[in-house]
XYZ file of C-alpha atoms in Angstrom:
126
model
C 10.692 -8.219 -4.604
C 8.678 -6.587 -1.313
C 10.281 -4.937 1.899
C 8.895 -3.525 4.733
C 9.564 0.447 4.866
C 10.807 0.165 8.372
C 10.575 3.937 9.142
C 6.571 3.729 8.732
C 4.625 4.813 11.545
C 3.212 1.891 13.914
C -0.262 1.997 12.458
C 0.846 1.858 8.786
C 1.538 -1.275 6.788
C 4.287 -0.026 4.277
C 6.060 -1.569 1.639
C 8.479 -0.975 -1.131
C 8.091 -3.357 -4.281
C 11.467 -3.614 -6.513
C 12.367 -5.742 -9.293
C 10.139 -8.659 -9.424
C 7.214 -9.019 -7.317
C 5.944 -12.740 -6.644
C 2.870 -14.448 -4.976
C 5.539 -15.580 -2.414
C 6.144 -11.706 -1.453
C 2.572 -11.521 -0.719
C 2.121 -14.878 1.146
C 5.307 -14.565 3.158
C 5.527 -11.265 4.331
C 2.744 -8.857 2.978
C -0.185 -10.634 4.298
C 1.403 -11.599 7.572
C 2.242 -8.086 8.403
C -1.043 -6.569 7.035
C -2.958 -9.228 9.487
C -0.680 -8.135 12.489
C -1.571 -4.215 11.888
C -5.389 -5.105 11.029
C -5.350 -7.247 14.381
C -3.794 -4.558 16.348
C -5.402 -1.463 15.063
C -8.557 -2.802 13.817
C -8.199 -0.987 10.228
C -5.797 -1.088 7.841
C -3.538 1.990 6.663
C -1.402 0.813 3.754
C 1.261 2.084 1.649
C 2.992 0.669 -1.480
C 6.025 2.582 -2.933
C 6.211 1.584 -6.184
C 9.710 1.067 -7.474
C 9.067 -1.135 -10.095
C 7.184 -1.226 -13.404
C 3.567 -3.214 -13.035
C 5.042 -5.322 -15.651
C 7.469 -7.051 -12.766
C 4.282 -8.401 -10.830
C 3.592 -11.941 -12.006
C 0.122 -13.261 -11.809
C 0.249 -15.071 -8.629
C 1.429 -11.855 -7.162
C -1.675 -9.922 -8.606
C -3.786 -12.758 -7.357
C -2.481 -12.313 -3.829
C -2.660 -8.610 -4.093
C -6.459 -9.171 -5.051
C -6.651 -11.437 -2.196
C -5.698 -9.128 0.109
C -7.770 -6.554 -1.008
C -11.191 -8.883 -0.777
C -9.874 -10.302 2.339
C -9.919 -6.860 4.627
C -12.557 -5.039 2.354
C -13.909 -3.298 5.467
C -10.856 -2.841 7.313
C -9.670 -0.552 4.598
C -8.751 3.091 6.091
C -6.019 4.940 4.335
C -3.973 3.661 1.525
C -1.140 5.660 -0.367
C 0.244 4.407 -3.698
C 3.578 6.198 -4.051
C 4.804 6.335 -7.587
C 5.703 8.911 -10.506
C 3.936 6.547 -12.911
C 1.036 8.914 -14.009
C -1.118 5.751 -15.315
C -1.180 4.168 -11.816
C -1.974 7.641 -10.120
C -4.869 7.974 -12.375
C -6.091 4.451 -11.488
C -5.628 5.227 -7.904
C -7.935 8.492 -7.973
C -10.708 6.170 -10.242
C -10.183 3.195 -7.511
C -10.829 5.211 -4.554
C -14.292 5.984 -5.635
C -14.887 1.970 -5.889
C -13.190 1.138 -2.421
C -14.209 1.852 1.079
C -11.691 4.015 2.886
C -9.636 6.682 1.330
C -6.892 5.935 -1.548
C -4.095 8.632 -2.639
C -1.498 8.481 -5.145
C 2.005 10.476 -3.995
C 5.203 11.259 -6.316
C 8.098 9.228 -4.977
C 9.669 12.576 -3.864
C 6.717 12.710 -1.292
C 7.351 9.108 0.497
C 7.519 10.864 4.016
C 4.232 13.170 3.325
C 2.538 10.103 2.066
C 3.608 8.115 5.287
C 2.302 10.878 7.474
C -1.043 10.947 5.248
C -1.399 7.234 6.041
C -0.443 7.744 9.890
C -2.907 10.884 10.306
C -5.242 11.497 7.458
C -4.023 14.826 6.761
C -0.611 15.884 4.722
C 2.172 17.763 6.105
C 1.989 21.705 5.797
C 4.388 23.182 3.473
């Protein structure tokens, strides 16, 4: 299931993924919310907090996620993936070289820093 993170800054489409993630999650929530943000801000600042294993994403969810990426390819600005999964963190680093915009991973304990980075392009100073 995907839910909107309500405390996200206005210019960030932020989501939390838990349990099984389906195509319907993307069709009914993610894509309309992303479209609204892109229409409003003319760029996409996106955050995904992964609180589930990638095995819990159905094939339909993967296809919808890919469609989302392709549809808004020129609008990507900043994307944060929040996870403690090292493989996903490494993939995000590699993926950032291939895609327009900035992609960065953050550990789960740094969710608010990730939200701040998505909003502003810099991190909270320690």
